[in-house]
CSV table of C-alpha atoms and ligand atoms in Angstrom, one decimal:
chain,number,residue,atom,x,y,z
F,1,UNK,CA,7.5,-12.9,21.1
F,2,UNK,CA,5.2,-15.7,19.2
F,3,UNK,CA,3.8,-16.2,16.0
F,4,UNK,CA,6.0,-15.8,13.2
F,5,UNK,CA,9.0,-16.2,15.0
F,6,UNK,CA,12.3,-14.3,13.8
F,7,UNK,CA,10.3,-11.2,12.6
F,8,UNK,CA,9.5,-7.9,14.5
F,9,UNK,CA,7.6,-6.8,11.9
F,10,UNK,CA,5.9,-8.7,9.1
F,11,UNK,CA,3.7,-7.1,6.6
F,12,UNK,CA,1.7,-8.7,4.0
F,13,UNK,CA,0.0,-7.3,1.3
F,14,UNK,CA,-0.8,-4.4,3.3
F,15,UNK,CA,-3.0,-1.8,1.8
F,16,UNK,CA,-4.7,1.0,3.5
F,17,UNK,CA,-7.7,3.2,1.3
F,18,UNK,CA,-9.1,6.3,3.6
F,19,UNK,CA,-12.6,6.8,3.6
F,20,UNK,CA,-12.0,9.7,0.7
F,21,UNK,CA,-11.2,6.8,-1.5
F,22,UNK,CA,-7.2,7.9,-1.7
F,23,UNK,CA,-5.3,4.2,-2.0
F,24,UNK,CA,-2.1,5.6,0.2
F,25,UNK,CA,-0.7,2.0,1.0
F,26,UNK,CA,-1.7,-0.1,-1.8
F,27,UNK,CA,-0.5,-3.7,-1.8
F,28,UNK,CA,2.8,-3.5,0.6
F,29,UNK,CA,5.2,-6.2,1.6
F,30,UNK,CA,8.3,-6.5,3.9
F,31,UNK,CA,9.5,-8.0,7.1
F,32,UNK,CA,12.3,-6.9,9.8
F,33,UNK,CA,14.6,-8.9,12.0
F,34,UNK,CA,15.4,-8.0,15.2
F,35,UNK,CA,17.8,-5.8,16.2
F,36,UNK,CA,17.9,-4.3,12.4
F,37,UNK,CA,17.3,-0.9,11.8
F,38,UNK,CA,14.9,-0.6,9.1
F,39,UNK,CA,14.5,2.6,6.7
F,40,UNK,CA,11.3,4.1,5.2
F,41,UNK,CA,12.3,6.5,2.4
F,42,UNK,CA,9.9,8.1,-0.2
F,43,UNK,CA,8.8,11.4,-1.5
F,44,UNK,CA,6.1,13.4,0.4
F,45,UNK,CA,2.5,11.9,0.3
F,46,UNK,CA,4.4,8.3,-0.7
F,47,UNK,CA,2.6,6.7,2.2
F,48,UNK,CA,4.9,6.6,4.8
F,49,UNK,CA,3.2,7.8,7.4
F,50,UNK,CA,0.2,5.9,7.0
F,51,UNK,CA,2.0,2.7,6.9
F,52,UNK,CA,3.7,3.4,10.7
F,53,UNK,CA,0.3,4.3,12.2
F,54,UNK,CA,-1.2,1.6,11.0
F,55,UNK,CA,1.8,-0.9,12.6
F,56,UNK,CA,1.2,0.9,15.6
F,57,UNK,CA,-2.0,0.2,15.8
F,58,UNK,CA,-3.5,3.9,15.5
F,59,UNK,CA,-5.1,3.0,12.3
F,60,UNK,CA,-7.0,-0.2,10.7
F,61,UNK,CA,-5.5,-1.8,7.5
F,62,UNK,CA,-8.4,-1.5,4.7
F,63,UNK,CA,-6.4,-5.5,4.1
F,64,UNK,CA,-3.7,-7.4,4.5
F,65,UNK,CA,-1.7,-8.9,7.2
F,66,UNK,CA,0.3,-7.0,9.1
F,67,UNK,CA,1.9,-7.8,13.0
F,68,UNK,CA,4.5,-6.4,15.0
F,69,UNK,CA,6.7,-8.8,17.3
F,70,UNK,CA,4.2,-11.6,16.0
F,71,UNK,CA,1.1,-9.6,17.7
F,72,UNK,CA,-1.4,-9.0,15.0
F,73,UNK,CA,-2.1,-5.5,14.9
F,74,UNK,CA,-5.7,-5.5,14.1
F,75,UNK,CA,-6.7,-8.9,16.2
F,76,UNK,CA,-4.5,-8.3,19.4
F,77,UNK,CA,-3.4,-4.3,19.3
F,78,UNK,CA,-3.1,-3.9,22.9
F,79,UNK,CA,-0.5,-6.1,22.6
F,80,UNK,CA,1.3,-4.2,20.4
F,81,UNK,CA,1.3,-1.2,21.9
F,82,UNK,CA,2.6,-2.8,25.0
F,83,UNK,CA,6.3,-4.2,23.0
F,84,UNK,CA,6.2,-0.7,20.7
F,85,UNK,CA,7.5,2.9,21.3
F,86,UNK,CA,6.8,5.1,18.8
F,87,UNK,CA,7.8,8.8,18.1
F,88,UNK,CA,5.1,10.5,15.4
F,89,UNK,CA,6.3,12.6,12.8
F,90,UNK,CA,4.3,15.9,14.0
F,91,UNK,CA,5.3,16.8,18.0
F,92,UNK,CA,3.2,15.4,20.5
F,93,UNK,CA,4.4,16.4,24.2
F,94,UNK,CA,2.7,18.6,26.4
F,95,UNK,CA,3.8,21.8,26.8
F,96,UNK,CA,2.5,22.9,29.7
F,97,UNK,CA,4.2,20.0,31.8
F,98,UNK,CA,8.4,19.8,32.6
F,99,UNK,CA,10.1,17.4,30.3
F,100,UNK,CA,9.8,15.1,33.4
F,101,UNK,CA,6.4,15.5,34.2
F,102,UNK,CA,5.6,14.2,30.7
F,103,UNK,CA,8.2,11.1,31.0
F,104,UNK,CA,6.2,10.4,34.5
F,105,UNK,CA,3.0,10.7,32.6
F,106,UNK,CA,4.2,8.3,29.4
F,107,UNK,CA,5.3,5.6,32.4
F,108,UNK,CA,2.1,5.6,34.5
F,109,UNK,CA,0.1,5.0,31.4
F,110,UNK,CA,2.3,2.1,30.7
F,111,UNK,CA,1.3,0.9,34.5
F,112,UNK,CA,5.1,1.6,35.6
F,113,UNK,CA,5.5,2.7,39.7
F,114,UNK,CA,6.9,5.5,41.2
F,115,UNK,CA,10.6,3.9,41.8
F,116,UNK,CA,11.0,1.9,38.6
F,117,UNK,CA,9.7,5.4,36.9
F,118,UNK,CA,12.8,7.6,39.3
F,119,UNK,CA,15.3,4.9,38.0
F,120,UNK,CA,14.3,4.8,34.0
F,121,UNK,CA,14.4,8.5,34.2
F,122,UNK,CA,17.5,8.7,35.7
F,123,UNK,CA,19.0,6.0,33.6
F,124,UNK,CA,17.6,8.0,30.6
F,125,UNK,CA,18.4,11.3,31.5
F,126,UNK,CA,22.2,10.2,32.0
F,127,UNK,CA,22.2,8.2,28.3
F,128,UNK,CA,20.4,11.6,27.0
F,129,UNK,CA,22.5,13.9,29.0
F,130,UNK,CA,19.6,16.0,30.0
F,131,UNK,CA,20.8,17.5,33.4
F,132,UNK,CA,18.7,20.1,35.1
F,133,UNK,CA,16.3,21.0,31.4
F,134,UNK,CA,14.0,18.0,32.5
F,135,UNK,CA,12.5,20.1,35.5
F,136,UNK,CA,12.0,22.7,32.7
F,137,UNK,CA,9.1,23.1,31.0
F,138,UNK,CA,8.5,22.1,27.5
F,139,UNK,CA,7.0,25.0,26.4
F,140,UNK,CA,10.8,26.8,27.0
F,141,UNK,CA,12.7,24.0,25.2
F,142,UNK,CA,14.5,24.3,21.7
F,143,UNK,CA,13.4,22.0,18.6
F,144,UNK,CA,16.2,19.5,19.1
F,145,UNK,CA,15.7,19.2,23.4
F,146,UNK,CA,11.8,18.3,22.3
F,147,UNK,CA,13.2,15.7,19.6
F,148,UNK,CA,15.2,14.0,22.6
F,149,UNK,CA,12.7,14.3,24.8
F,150,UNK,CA,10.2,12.3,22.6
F,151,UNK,CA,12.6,9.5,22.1
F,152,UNK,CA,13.7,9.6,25.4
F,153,UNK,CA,9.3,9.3,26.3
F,154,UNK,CA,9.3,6.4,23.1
F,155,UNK,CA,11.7,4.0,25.1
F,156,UNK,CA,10.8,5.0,28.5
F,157,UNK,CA,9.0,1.3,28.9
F,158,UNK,CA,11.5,-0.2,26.9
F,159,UNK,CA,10.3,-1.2,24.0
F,160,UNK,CA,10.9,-4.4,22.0
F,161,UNK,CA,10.4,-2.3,18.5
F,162,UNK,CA,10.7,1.5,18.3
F,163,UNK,CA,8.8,4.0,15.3
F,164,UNK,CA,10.3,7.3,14.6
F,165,UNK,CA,8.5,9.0,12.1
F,166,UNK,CA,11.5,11.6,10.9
F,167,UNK,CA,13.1,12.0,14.3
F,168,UNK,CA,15.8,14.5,13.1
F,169,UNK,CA,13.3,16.8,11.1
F,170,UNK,CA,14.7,20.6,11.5
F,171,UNK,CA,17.4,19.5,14.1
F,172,UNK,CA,21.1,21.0,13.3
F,173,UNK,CA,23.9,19.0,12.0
F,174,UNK,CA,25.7,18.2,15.6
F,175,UNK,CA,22.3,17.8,16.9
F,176,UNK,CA,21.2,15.1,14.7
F,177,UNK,CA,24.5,13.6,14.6
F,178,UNK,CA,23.9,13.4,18.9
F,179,UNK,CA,20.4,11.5,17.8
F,180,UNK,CA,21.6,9.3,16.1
F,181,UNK,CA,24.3,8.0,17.8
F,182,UNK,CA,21.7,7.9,20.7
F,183,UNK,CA,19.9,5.9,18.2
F,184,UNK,CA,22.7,3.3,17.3
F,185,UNK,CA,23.6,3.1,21.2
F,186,UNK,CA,20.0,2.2,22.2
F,187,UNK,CA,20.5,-0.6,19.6
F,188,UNK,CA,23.2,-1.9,20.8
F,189,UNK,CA,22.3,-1.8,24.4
F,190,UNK,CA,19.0,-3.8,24.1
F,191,UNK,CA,18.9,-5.3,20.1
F,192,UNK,CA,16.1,-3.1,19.8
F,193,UNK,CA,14.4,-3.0,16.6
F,194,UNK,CA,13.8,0.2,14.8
F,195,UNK,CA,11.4,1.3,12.2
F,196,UNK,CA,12.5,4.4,11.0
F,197,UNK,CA,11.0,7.0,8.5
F,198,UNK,CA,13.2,9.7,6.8
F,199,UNK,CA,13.8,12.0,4.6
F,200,UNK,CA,17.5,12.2,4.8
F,201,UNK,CA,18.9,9.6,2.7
F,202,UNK,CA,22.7,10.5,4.8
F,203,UNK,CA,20.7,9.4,7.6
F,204,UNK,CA,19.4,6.2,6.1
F,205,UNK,CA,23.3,5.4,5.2
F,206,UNK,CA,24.5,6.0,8.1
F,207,UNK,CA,22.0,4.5,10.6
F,208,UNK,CA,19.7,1.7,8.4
F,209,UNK,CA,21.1,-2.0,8.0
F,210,UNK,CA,18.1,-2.2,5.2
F,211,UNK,CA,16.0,0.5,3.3
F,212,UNK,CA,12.5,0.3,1.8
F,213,UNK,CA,11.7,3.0,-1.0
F,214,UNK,CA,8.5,3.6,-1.4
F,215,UNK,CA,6.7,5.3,-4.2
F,216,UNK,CA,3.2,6.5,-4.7
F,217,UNK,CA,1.9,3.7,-1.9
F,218,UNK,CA,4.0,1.0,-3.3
F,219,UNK,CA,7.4,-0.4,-1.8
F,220,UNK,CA,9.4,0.2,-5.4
F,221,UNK,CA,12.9,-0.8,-4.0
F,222,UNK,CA,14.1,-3.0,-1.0
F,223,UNK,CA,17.8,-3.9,0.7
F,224,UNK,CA,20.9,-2.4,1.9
F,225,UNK,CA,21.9,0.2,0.9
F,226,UNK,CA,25.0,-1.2,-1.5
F,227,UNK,CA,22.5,-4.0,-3.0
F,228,UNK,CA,20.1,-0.9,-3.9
F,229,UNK,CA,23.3,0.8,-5.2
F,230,UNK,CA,24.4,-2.2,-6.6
F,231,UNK,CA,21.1,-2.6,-8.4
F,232,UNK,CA,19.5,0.6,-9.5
F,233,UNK,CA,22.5,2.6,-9.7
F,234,UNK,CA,24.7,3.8,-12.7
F,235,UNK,CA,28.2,3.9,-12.3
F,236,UNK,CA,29.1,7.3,-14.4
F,237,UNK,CA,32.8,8.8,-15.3
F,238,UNK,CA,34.4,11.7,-14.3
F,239,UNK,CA,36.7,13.7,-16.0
F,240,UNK,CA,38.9,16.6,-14.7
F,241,UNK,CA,40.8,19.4,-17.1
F,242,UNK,CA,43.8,21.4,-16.3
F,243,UNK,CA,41.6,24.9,-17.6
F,244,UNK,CA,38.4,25.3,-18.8
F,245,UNK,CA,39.6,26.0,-22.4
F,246,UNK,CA,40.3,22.4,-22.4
F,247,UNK,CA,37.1,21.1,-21.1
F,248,UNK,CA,35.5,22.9,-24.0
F,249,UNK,CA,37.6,21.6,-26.6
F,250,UNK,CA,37.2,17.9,-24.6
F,251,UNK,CA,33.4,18.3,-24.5
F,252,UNK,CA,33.0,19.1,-28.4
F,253,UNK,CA,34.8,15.8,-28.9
F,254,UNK,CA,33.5,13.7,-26.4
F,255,UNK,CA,29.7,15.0,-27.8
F,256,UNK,CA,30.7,12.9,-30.7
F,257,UNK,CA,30.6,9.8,-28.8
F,258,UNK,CA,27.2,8.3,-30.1
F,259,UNK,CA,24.7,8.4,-26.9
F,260,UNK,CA,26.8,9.6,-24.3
F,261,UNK,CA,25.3,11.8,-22.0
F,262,UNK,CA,26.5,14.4,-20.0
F,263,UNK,CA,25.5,14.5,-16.3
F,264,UNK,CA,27.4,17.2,-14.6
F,265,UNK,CA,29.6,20.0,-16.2
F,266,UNK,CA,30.7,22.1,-13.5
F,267,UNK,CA,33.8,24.0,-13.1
F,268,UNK,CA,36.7,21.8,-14.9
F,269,UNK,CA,34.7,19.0,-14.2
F,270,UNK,CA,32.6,17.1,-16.4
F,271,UNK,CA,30.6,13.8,-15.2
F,272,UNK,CA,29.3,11.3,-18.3
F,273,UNK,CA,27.2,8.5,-18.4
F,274,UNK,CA,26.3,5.8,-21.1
F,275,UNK,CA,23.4,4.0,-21.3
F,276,UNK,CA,24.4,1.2,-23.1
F,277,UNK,CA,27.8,0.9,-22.8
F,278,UNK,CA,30.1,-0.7,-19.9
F,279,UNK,CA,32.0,1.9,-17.8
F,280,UNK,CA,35.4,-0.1,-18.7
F,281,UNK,CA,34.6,0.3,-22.2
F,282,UNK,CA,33.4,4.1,-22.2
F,283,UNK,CA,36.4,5.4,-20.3
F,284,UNK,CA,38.4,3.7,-23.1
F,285,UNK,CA,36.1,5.2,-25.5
F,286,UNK,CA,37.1,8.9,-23.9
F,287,UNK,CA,40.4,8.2,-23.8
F,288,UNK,CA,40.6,7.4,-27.1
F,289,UNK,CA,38.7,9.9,-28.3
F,290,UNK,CA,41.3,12.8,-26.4
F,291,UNK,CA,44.2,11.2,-26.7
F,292,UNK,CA,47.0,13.6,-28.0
F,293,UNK,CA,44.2,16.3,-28.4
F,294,UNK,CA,43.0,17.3,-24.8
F,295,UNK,CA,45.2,17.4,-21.5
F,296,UNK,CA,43.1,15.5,-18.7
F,297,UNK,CA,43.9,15.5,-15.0
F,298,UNK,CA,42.0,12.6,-13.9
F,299,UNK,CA,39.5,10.5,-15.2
F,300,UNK,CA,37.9,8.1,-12.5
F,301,UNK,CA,34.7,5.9,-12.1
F,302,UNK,CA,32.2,7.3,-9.7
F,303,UNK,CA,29.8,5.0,-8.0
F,304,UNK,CA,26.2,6.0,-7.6
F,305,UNK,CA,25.1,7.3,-4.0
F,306,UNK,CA,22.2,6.1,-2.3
F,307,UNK,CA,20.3,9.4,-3.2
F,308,UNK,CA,20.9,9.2,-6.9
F,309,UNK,CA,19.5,5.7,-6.4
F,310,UNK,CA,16.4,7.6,-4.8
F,311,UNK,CA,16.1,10.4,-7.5
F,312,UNK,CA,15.7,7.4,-10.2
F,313,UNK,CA,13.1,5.4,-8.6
F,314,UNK,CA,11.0,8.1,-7.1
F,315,UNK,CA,11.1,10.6,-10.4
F,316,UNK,CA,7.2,11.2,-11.0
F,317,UNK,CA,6.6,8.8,-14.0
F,318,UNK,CA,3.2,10.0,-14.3
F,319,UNK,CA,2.7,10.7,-18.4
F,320,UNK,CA,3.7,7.3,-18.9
F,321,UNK,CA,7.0,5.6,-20.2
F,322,UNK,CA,9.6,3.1,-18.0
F,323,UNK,CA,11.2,6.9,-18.2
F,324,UNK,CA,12.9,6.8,-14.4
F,325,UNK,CA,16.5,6.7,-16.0
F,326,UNK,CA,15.8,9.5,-17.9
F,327,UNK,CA,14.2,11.9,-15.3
F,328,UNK,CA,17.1,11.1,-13.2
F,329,UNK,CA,19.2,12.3,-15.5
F,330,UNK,CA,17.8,15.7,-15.6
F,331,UNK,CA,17.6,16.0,-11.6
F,332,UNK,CA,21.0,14.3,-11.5
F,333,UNK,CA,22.7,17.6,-13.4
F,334,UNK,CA,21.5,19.6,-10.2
F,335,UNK,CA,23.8,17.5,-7.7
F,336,UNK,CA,27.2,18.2,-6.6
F,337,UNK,CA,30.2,15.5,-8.4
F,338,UNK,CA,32.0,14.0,-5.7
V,1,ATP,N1,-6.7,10.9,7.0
V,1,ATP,C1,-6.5,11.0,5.7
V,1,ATP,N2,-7.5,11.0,4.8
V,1,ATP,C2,-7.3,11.0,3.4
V,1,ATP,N3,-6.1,11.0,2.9
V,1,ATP,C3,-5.0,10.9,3.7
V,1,ATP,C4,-5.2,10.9,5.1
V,1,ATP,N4,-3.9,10.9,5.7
V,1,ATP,C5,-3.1,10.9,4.6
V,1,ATP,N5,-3.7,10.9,3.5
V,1,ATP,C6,-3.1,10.9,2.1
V,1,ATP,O1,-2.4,9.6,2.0
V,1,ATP,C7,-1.2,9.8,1.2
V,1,ATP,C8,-0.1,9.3,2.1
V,1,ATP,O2,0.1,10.1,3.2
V,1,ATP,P1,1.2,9.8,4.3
V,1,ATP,O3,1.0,10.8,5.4
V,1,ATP,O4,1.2,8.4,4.7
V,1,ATP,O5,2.5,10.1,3.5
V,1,ATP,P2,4.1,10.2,3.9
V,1,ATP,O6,4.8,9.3,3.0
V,1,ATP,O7,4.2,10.1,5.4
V,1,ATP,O8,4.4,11.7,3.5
V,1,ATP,P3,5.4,12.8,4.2
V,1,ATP,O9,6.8,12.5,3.8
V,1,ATP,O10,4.9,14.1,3.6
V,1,ATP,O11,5.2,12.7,5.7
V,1,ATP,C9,-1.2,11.3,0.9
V,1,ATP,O12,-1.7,11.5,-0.4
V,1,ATP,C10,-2.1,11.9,1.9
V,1,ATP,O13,-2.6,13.1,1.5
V,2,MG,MG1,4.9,11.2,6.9
């Protein structure tokens, strides 16, 4: 690595205009350590995808200054491509070739020979516990076999820096769970760095050291995911009721608490926010507005999660106002308490 130095992946001020005149990156910053795992969050059309082509080199920056284990992408790309692996967001094997057919294929355009290629795919098949499905051909494998198969292709060269645009798209629950310990293992083994676009923000917590969120072609919110928590979210309070005879007669009192809102009201449960006031000071405020009126079972501080963090700073603003807080509100009453 050269150039910068410590960063796998530096962008500048990156912004990206297709020839339609749509601005889909517009003016984007951040950089990546190595061996981090790096999220890309962000509503559909945010400018995701454009933004991991255009690191890996399948697409020109309109401007900015953008390079990838200090290669710049524009100025020396085939150097880029030879550090990167990348897995893109809509399936690219070849079906009418066996799973190992298409690792051969991946290898031999990376200038591997034939005995380095038998031991990388035996060494992969073993970490991706393939057995016999490789001599299959793709055309008969399931969704989640073609998602290994693609990141098992990605790191076949092994890579320096790895893309995966939404690897666990459509995959079921153990599946994904298999990818992404793959994921954290292939880390661990070889401090690889990984670049990694989803939409599951459980994925993001469980796999990203940082997140980006990005919004409309901008990067709105940046940092792990307890400093995003930390900083965008809104701790709210959440009260329990013995029947739901009390919850009624707690919610025409608590209503009288100037400003309060109510987030969730579900079951016995109800979930309030302030916007204004402390959390200390509004559980207070409830209690003293029940006391020796209303029976309560609990009443406990819940800390934001990473996707009510999301909700607020990707909410469609358009039609003006800071209004984020407030959309989130409204999409907030549709999540589960807990
Ligand atoms: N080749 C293109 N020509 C014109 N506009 C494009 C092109 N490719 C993408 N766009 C537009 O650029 C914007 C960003 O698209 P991009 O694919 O980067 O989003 P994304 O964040 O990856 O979305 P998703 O979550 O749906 O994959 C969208 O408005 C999209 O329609
Ligand atoms: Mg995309």
């Amino acid at each position: 690595m050269k150039g910068k130095g410590k960063m796998m992946i530096d962008a500048r001020n990156l912004t990206k205009v297709y020839p339609n005149g749509m601005r889909a990156v517009d003016g984007v910053s951040f950089s990546v350590k190595k061996g981090v795992i790096f999220g890309f969050l962000g509503p559909n059309g945010a400018g995701k995808t454009t933004t991991q082509k255009i690191l890996c080199t399948l697409l020109k920056p309109t401007s900015g200054e953008v390079t990838v284990a200090g290669y710049d992408v524009v100025r020396e790309a085939s150097k880029v491509r030879e550090v990167i692996g990348v897995v893109f967001q809509d399936p690219a094997l070849d079906e009418k070739l066996t799973g190992r057919e298409n690792l051969e294929y991946h290898a031999r355009l990376y200038g591997m020979d034939g005995k380095e290629i038998k031991r990388r795919i035996r060494e992969l098949s073993e970490f991706f516990e393939f057995g016999d499905e490789l001599d299959r051909l793709v055309a008969s494998y399931s969704g989640g076999m073609r998602r290994k198969l693609e990141i098992a292709r990605s790191v076949m060269h092994d890579p320096d820096v790895l893309f995966l645009d939404e690897p666990t798209v459509g995959l079921d629950a153990h599946t994904r769970r298999k990818l992404w310990n793959y994921i954290l293992e292939m880390r661990k083994n070889r401090k690889l760095t990984i670049f990694l676009t989803t939409h599951y923000i459980e994925e993001a917590e469980r796999l990203c050291d940082e997140v980006a969120i990005m919004n409309k072609g901008r990067i709105v919110a940046g940092g792990t995911c307890d400093e995003l928590k930390r900083k965008f979210g809104r701790k709210s309070i959440l009260i329990s009721f013995p029947s739901l005879e009390e919850k009624e007669k707690a919610l025409r009192l608590i209503e009288n608490i100037s400003g309060i809102r109510i987030i969730t009201e579900r079951d016995r449960d109800v979930e309030v926010q302030h916007p204004d006031m402390d959390e200390i000071v509004l559980m207070r405020e409830i209690q003293n507005t029940l006391l020796n009126r209303v029976e309560v079972v609990e009443m406990r501080m819940k800390f934001p999660s990473l996707e009510d963090v999301y909700v607020e700073l990707t909410e469609d603003t358009d039609g003006g106002g800071s209004g984020h807080s407030i959309g989130g509100f409204v999409v907030r009453r549709m999540m589960h308490v807990g």
